[in-house]
Coordinates of C-alpha atoms and ligand atoms in Angstrom, one line a residue:
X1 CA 0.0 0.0 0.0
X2 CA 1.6 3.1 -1.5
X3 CA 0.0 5.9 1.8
X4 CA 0.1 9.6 0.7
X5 CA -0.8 12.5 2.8
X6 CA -4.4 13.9 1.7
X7 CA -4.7 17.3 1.5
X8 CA -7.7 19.8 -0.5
X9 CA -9.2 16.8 -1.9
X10 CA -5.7 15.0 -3.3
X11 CA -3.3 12.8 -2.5
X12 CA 0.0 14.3 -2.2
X13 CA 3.4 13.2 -1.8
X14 CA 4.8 14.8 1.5
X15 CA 7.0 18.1 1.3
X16 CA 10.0 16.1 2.4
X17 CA 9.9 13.5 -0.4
X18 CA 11.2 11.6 2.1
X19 CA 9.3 8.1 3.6
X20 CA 9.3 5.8 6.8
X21 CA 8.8 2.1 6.5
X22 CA 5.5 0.5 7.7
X23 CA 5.9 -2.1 9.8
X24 CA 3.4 -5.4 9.4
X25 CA 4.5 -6.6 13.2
X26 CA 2.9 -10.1 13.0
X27 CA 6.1 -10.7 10.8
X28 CA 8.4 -7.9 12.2
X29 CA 8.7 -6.7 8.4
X30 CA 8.2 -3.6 6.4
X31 CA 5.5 -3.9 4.1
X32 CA 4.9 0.0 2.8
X33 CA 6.1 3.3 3.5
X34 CA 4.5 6.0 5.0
X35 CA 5.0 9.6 4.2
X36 CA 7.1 11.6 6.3
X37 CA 5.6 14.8 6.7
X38 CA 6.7 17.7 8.3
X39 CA 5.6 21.1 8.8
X40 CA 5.0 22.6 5.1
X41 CA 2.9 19.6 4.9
X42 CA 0.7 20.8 7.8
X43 CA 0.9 23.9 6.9
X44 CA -0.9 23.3 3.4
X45 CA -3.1 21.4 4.8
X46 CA -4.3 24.3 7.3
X47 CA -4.6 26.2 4.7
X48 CA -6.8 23.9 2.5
X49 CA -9.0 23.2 5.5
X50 CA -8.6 27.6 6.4
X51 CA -10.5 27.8 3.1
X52 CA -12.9 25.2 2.9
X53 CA -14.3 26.6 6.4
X54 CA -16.4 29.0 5.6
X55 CA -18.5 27.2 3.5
X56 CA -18.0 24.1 5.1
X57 CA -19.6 25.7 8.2
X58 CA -22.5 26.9 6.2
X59 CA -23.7 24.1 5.0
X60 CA -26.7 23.1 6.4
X61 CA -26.3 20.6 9.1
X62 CA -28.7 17.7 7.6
X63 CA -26.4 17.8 4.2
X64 CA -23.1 18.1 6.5
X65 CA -24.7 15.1 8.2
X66 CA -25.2 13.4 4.5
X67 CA -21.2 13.3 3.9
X68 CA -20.7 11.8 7.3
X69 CA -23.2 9.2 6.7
X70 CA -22.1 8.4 3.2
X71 CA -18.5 7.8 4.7
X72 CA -20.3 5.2 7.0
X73 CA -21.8 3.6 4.6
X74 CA -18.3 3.3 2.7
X75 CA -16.3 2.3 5.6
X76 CA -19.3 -0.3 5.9
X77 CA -19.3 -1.8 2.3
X78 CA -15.4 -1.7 2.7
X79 CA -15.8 -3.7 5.9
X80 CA -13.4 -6.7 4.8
X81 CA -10.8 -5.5 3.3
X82 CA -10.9 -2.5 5.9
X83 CA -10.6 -5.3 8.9
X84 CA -8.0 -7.2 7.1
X85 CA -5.8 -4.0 6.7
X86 CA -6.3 -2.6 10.3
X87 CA -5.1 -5.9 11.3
X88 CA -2.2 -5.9 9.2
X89 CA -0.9 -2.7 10.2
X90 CA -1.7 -3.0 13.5
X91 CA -1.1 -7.1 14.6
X92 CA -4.7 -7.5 15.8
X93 CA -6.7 -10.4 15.1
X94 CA -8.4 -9.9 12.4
X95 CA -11.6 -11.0 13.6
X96 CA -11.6 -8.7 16.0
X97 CA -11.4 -6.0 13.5
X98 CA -14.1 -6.7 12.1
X99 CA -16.5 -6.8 14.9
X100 CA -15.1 -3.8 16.9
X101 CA -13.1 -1.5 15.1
X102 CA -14.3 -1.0 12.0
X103 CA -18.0 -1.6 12.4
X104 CA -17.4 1.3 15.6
X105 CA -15.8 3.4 13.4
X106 CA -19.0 3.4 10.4
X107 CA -21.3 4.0 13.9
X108 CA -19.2 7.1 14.9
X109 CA -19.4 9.0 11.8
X110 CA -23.6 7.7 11.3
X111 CA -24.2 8.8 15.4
X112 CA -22.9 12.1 14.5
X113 CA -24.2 12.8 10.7
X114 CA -27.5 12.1 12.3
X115 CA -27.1 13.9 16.0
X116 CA -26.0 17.2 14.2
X117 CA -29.7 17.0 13.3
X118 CA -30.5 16.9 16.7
X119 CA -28.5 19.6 18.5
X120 CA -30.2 22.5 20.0
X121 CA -28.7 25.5 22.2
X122 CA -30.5 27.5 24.6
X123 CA -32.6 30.4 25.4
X124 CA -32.5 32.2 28.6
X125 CA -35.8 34.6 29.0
X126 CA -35.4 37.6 31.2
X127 CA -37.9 40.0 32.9
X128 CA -36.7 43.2 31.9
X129 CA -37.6 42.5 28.7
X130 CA -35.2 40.7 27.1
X131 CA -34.1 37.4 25.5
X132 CA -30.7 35.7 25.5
X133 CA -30.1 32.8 23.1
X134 CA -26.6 31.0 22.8
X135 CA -25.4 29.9 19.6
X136 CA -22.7 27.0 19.7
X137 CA -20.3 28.0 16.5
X138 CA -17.4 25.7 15.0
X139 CA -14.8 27.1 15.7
X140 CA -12.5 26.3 12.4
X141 CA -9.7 24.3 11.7
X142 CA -9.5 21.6 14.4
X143 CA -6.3 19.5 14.8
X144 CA -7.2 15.5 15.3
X145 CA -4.5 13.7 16.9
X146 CA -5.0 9.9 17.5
X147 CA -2.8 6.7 18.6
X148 CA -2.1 3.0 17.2
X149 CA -4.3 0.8 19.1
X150 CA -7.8 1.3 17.8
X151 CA -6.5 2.9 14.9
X152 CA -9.6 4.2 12.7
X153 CA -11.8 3.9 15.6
X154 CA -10.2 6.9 17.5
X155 CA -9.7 8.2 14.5
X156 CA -13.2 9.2 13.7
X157 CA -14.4 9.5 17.1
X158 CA -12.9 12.7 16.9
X159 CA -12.9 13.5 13.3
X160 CA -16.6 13.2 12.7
X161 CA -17.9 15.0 15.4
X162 CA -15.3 17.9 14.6
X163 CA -17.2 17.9 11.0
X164 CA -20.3 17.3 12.0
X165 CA -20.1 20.5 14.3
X166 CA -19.0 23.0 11.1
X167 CA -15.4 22.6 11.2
X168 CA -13.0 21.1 8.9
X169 CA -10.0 18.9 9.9
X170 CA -6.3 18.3 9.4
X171 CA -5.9 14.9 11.0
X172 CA -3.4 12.6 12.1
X173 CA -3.2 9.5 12.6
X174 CA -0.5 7.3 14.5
X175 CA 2.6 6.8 12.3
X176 CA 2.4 3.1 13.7
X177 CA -0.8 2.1 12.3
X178 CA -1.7 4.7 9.2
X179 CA -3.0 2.4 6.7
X180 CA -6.8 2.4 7.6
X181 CA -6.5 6.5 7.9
X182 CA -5.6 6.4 4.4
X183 CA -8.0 4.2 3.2
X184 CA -10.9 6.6 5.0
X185 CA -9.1 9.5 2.5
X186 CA -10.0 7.3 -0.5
X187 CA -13.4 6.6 0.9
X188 CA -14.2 10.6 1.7
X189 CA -12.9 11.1 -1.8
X190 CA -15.3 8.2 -3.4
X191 CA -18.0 10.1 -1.7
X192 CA -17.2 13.6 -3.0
X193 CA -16.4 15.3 0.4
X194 CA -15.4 18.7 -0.2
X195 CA -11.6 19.4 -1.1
X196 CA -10.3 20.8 2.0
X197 CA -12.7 19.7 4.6
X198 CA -11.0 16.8 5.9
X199 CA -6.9 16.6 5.7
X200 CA -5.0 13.9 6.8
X201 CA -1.4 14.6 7.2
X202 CA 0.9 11.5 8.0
X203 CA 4.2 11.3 9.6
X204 CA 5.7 11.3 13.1
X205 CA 4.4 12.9 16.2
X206 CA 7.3 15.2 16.9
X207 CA 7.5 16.6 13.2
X208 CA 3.8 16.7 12.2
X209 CA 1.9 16.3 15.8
X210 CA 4.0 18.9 16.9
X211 CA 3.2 21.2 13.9
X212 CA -0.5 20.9 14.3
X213 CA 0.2 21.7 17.8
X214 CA 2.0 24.5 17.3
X215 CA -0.2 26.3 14.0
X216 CA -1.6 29.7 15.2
X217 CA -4.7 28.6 13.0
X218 CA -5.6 25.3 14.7
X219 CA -7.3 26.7 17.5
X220 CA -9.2 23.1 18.8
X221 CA -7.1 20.2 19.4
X222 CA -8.0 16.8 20.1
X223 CA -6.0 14.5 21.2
X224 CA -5.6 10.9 22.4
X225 CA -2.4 9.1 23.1
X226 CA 0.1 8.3 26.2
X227 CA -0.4 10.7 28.9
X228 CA 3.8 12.6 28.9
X229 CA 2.4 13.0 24.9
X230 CA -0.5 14.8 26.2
X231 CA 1.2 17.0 28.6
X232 CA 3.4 18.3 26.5
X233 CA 0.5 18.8 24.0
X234 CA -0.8 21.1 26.9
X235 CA 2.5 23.0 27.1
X236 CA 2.3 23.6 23.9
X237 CA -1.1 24.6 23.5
X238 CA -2.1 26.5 26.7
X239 CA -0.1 30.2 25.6
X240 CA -1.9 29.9 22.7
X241 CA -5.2 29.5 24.5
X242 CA -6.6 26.6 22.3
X243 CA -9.5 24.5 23.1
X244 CA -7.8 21.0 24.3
X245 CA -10.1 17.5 24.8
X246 CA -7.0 15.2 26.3
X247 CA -7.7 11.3 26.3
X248 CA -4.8 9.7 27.9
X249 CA -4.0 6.3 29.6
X250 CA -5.0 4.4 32.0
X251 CA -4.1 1.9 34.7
X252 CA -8.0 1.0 35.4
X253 CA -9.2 -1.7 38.4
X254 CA -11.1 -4.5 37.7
X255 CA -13.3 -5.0 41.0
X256 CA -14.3 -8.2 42.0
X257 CA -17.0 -9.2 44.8
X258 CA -17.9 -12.7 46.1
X259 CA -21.1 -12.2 45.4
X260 CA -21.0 -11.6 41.4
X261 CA -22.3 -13.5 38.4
X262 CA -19.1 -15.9 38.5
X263 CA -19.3 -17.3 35.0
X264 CA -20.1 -13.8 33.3
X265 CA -17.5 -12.2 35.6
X266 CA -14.8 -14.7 34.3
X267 CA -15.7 -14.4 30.5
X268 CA -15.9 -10.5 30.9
X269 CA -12.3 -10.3 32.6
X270 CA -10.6 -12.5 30.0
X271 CA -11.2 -9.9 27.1
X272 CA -11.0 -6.6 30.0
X273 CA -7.7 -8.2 30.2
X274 CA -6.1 -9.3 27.2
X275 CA -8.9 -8.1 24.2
X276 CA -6.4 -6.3 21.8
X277 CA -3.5 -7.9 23.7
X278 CA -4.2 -5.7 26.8
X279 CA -3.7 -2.7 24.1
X280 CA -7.0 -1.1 25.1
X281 CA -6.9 1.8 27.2
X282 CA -9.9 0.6 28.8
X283 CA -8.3 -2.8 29.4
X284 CA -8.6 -3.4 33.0
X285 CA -4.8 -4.5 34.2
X286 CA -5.1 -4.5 37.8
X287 CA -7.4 -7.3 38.9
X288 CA -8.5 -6.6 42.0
X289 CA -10.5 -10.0 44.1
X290 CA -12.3 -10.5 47.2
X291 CA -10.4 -12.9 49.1
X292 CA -13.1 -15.4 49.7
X293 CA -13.0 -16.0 46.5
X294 CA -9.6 -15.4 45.6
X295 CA -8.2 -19.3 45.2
X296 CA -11.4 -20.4 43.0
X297 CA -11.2 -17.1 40.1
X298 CA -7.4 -17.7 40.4
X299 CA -7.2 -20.9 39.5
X300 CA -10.1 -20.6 37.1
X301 CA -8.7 -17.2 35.0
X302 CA -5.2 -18.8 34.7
X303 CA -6.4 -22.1 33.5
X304 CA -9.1 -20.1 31.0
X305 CA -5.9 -18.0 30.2
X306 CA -3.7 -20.9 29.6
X307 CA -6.5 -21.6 26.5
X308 CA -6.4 -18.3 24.6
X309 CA -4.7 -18.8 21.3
X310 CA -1.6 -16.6 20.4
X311 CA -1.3 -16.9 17.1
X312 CA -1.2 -14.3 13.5
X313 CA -3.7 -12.0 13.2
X314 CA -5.2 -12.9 10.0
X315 CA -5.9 -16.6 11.4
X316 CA -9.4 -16.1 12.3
X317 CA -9.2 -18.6 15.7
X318 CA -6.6 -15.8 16.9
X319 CA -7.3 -14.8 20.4
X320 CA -4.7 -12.7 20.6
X321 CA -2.6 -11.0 17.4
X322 CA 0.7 -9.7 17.7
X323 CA 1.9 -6.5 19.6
X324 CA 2.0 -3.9 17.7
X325 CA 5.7 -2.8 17.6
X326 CA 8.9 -3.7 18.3
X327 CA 9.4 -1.3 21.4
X328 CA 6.5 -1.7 22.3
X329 CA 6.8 -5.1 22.6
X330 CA 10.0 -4.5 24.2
X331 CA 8.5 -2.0 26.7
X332 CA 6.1 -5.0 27.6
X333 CA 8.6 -7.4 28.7
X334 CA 10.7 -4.8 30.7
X335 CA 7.9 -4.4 32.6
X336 CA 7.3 -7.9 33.0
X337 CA 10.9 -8.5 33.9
X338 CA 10.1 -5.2 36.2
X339 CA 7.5 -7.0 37.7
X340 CA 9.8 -10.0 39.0
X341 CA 12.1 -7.8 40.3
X342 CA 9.6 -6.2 42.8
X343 CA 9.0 -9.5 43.9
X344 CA 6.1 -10.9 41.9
X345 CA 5.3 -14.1 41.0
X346 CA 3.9 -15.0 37.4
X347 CA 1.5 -17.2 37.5
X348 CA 1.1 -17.9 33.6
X349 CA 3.0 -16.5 30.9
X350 CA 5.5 -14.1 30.6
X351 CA 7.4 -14.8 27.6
X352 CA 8.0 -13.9 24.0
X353 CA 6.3 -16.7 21.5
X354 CA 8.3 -17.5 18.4
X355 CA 6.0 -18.1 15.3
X356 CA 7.1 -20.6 12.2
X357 CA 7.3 -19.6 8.5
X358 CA 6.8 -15.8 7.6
X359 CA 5.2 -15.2 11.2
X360 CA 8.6 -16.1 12.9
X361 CA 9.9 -12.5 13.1
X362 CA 6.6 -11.2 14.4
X363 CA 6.1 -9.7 18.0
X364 CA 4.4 -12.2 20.4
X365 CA 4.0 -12.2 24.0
X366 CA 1.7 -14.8 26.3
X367 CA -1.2 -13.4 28.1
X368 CA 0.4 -13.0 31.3
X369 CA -0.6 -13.1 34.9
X370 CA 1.3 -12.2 38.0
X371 CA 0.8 -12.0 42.0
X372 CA 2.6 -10.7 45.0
X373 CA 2.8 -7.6 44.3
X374 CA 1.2 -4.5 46.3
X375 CA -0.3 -1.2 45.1
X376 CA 2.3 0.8 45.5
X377 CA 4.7 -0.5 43.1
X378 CA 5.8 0.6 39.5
X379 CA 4.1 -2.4 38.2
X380 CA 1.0 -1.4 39.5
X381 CA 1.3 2.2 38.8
X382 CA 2.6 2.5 35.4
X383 CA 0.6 1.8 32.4
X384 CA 2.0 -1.5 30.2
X385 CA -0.9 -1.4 28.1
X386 CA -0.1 -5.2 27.0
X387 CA -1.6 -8.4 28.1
X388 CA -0.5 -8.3 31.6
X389 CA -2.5 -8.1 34.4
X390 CA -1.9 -8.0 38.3
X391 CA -4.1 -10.0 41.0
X392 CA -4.1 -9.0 44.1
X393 CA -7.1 -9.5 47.4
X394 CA -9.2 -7.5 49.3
X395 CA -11.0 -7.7 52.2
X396 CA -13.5 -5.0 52.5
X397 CA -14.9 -2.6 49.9
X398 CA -13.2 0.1 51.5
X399 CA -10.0 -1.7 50.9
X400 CA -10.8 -2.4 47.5
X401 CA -11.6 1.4 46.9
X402 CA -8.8 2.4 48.6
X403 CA -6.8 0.4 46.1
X404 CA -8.8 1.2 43.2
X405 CA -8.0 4.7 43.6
X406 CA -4.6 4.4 44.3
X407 CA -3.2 5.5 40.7
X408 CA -2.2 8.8 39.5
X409 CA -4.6 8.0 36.2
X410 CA -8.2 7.7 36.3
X411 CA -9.5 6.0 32.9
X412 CA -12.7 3.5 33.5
X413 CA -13.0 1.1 36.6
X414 CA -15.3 -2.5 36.4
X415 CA -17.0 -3.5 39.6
X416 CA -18.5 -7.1 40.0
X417 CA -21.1 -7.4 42.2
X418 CA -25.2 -8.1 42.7
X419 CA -25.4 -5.7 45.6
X420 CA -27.2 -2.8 44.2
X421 CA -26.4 -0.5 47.0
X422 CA -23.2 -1.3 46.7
X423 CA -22.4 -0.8 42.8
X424 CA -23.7 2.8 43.5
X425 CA -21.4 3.1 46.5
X426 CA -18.8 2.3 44.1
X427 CA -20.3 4.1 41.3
X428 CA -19.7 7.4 43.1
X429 CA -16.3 6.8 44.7
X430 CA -14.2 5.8 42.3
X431 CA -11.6 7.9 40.7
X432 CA -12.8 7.0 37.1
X433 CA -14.5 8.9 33.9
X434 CA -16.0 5.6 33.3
X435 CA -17.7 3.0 35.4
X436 CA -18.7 -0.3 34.3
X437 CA -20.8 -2.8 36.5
X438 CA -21.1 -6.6 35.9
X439 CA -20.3 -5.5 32.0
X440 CA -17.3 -4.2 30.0
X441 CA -16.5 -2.4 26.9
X442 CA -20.3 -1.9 26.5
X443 CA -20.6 1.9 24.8
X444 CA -23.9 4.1 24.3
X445 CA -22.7 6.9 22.0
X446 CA -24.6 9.1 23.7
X447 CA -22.6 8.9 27.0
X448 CA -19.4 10.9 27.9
X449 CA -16.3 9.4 27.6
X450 CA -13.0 10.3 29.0
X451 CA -10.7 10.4 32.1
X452 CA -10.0 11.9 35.1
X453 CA -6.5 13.4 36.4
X454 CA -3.4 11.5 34.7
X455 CA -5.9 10.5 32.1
X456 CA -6.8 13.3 31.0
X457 CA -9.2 16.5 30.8
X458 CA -12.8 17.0 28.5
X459 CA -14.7 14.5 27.4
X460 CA -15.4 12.7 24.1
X461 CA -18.9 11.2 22.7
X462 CA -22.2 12.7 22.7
X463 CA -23.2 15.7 22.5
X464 CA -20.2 16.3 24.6
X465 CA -18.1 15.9 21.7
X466 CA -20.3 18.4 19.8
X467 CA -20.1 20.5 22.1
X468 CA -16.1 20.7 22.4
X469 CA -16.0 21.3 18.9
X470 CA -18.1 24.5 19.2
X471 CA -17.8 28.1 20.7
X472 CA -21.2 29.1 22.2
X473 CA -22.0 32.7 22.2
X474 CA -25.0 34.5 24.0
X475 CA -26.4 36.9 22.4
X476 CA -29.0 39.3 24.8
X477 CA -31.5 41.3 22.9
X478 CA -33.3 43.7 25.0
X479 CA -37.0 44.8 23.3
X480 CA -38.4 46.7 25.7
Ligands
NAD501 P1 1.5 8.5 21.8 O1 1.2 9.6 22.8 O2 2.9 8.0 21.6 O3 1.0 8.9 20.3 C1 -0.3 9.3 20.1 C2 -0.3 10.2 18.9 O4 0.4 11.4 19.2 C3 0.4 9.6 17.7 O5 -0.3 10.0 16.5 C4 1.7 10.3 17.7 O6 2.4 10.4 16.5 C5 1.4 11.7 18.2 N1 2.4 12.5 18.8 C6 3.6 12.0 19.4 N2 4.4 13.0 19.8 C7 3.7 14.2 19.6 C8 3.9 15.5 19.8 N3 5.0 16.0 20.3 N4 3.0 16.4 19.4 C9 1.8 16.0 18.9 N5 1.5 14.7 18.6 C10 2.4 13.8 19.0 O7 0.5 7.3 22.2 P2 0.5 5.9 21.5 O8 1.6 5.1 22.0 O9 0.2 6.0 20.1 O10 -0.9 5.3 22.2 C11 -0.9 4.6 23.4 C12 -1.4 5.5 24.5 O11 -2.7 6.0 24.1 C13 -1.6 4.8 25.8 O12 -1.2 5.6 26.8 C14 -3.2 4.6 25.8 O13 -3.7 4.5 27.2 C15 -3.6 5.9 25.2 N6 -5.0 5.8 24.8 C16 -5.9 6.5 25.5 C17 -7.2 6.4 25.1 C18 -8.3 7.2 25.8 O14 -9.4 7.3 25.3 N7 -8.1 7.8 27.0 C19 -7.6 5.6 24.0 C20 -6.6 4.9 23.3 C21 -5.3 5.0 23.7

């Protein structure tokens, strides 16, 4: 796959001339080249996107909402070949493409073509004789910035409720895994989106994240990614008074009470823990179990983890694909190797898998379990964001809160329980954006999304999204 940048409606080679290789990590080997881009390259797509605004943010909403559903009805009739190439590019099974990412992605951009319809603002009445109504204006060019893990999923999480609102876009997507973003280019061009509306500009975070960081004329950046990524971001961006929606990581607790559904509970926490190979920022990596009940859900999750297939991605009985890069992979078994050296014990996996045939140079890594270790350590602290997970006891749900909230990030939390009372006890304590009970990964599109302190500020979904990507001004006419 030959990617080029996209920029006023064509696909352009970047500024540079100059490429980076594309790396297919179930067999450790390039497979493309991806543009590398730098700051002319931003810059002209600013400016494409600069002009298209003002009639991009005229257009009445129902035909802005048209495009948008258009583009999920391509990403849908592309569903195949888009799943096959996410998991390509990215190492994830390639089933699980297919019934997560890409189908997500189509609902993004339909939720929003059709919620645009829906949006309203507000009147204030006074007595004096006066009426105040607020209008919620795009703002213009907003800066997209999105990570590797659910590649084209993130991707338009941001980007379509940016358009929908009445701004246009220069976009970019992780240098890691840019395949699918390029593919959504051809698909926006199939569908005759505007020139200039939507621009994705590809290349490395420090060269052309930075640039869309730093342009005076981006003045709405959202972001997700690793939270040292975001703060800088923030450093960058707060002189310069942007608007900034940060969704960061996540180190998120996965409660567990004697008295839950234990079958459903069990099932859940395999894929909370290793869906994605633990590459989910929602995976939940620090397993947290009431000792009564300790012995039977360890014994049960390692032997149901001892089962899960490692294998390539585009095998469809894959349970888990292949990490996604090289450091990364690295940075997963440094923290595994971390993990024995603050005393842990691994209960099941820990190593590197070697494939056969073209796999063998790919990056694999067990599903891996450990004990022993407290709260307080680096293990437990730090984000892996690989298919690890921690189990440690509890012995009251004060203990478990206690432990829960014991992180400097604040992402989603799972509780497991029947105890209705409790749940909402939990509900409302825990340090979390997002809480899930007796469920996981479930998402209304309606609902805010996002995290609290290291994981980051604003929110994304809904009409919270829409709502980032506008400016509301009140206007007060007096008429008396
Ligand atoms: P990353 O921070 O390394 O990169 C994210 C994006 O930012 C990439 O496109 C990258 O090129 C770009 N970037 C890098 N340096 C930049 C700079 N100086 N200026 C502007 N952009 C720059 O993150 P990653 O490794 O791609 O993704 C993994 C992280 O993302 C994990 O921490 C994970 O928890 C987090 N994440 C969070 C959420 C969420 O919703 N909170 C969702 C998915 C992933």
């Amino acid at each position: 796959m030959e990617i080029k940048n996209y920029i006023n409606g064509k696909f352009t080679a970047p500024a540079s001339g100059e490429y980076l290789d594309n790396i297919n990590p179930s067999m450790g080997k390039p497979y493309g080249k991806i543009p590398d881009s730098d700051g002319r390259d931003v810059a002209m797509a600013v400016s494409a996107a600069k002009m298209a605004f003002p009639e991009w943010s005229r257009t009445p909403r129902n035909k802005r909402g048209e495009y948008l559903v258009k583009i999920a009805e391509g990403i849908e009739a592309k569903l195949d070949f888009l799943a096959k190439a996410e998991s390509k590019d990215n190492g994830k099974p390639v089933s699980l493409a297919k019934s997560i990412d890409i189908p997500r992605a189509a609902k993004n951009f339909r939720f929003y073509g059709t919620a645009i319809m829906h949006a309203h603002s507000q009147s204030h009445y006074m007595e004096e004789g006066a009426i105040n109504y607020t209008l919620k204006q795009p703002i213009g060019v907003a800066g997209c910035i999105s990570p590797w893990n659910l590649p084209l999923y993130l991707f338009s999480w941001k980007i379509a409720p940016a358009l929908a609102a009445g701004n246009t876009v220069v976009a970019k997507p992780s240098e890691i895994t840019p395949a699918t973003a390029f593919l959504l280019s051809e698909i926006c061009k199939e569908i005759g989106l505007p020139p200039g509306v939507l621009n994705i500009v590809h290349g490395l975070g420090q060269k052309v994240g930075q640039a869309i960081t730093e342009h005076p004329e981006v003045p709405v950046i959202s972001f997700t990614g690793g939270t040292l990524t975001g703060a800088g971001i923030a450093q960058t961006a707060a002189p310069m008074f942007k608007k900034l929606s940060l969704e960061l990581g996540g180190k998120n607790p996965n409660i567990i009470f004697a008295d839950c559904k234990f079958e459903d509970m069990l099932d859940t926490t395999l894929r909370s823990s290793f869906a994605n190979q633990g590459q989910i920022c929602l995976c939940g990596s620090r397993i947290l179990v009431e000792r009564s009940i300790y012995n039977r859900f360890k014994e049960a999750f390692v032997a149901r983890t001892r089962e899960l297939k490692v294998g390539p991605p585009n095998k469809e009985d894959s349970d888990l694909g292949a990490i996604v890069s090289r450091p990364h992979f690295e940075k997963i078994q440094s923290y595994i190797n971390l993990a024995k050296e603050e005393g842990g014990s691994i209960l099941t996996g820990g190593k590197a898998i070697k494939m056969s045939g073209e796999f063998k140079e790919g990056y694999y890594l067990e599903p891996t379990i450990i004990e022993g270790l407290d709260q307080a350590c680096r293990t437990n602290q730090e984000e892996i964001f690989g298919p690890v997970v921690t189990l440690q006891a509890f012995d009251t749900e004060e203990e478990a809160l206690a432990m829960a909230n014991s992180t400097r990030f604040g992402l989603a939390s799972t509780v497991w329980t029947q105890d209705l009372s409790r749940a909402h006890r939990m509900g409302e304590a825990l340090h979390a954006g997002i809480v899930w009970v007796n469920t996981w990964l479930l998402r209304d599109l309606r609902t805010p999304f996002g995290g609290v302190k290291d994981s980051g500020m604003g929110r994304e979904g809904g009409f919270e999204a829409l709502d980032f990507f506008t400016e509301p001004k009140n206007i007060c006419i007096k008429y008396r």
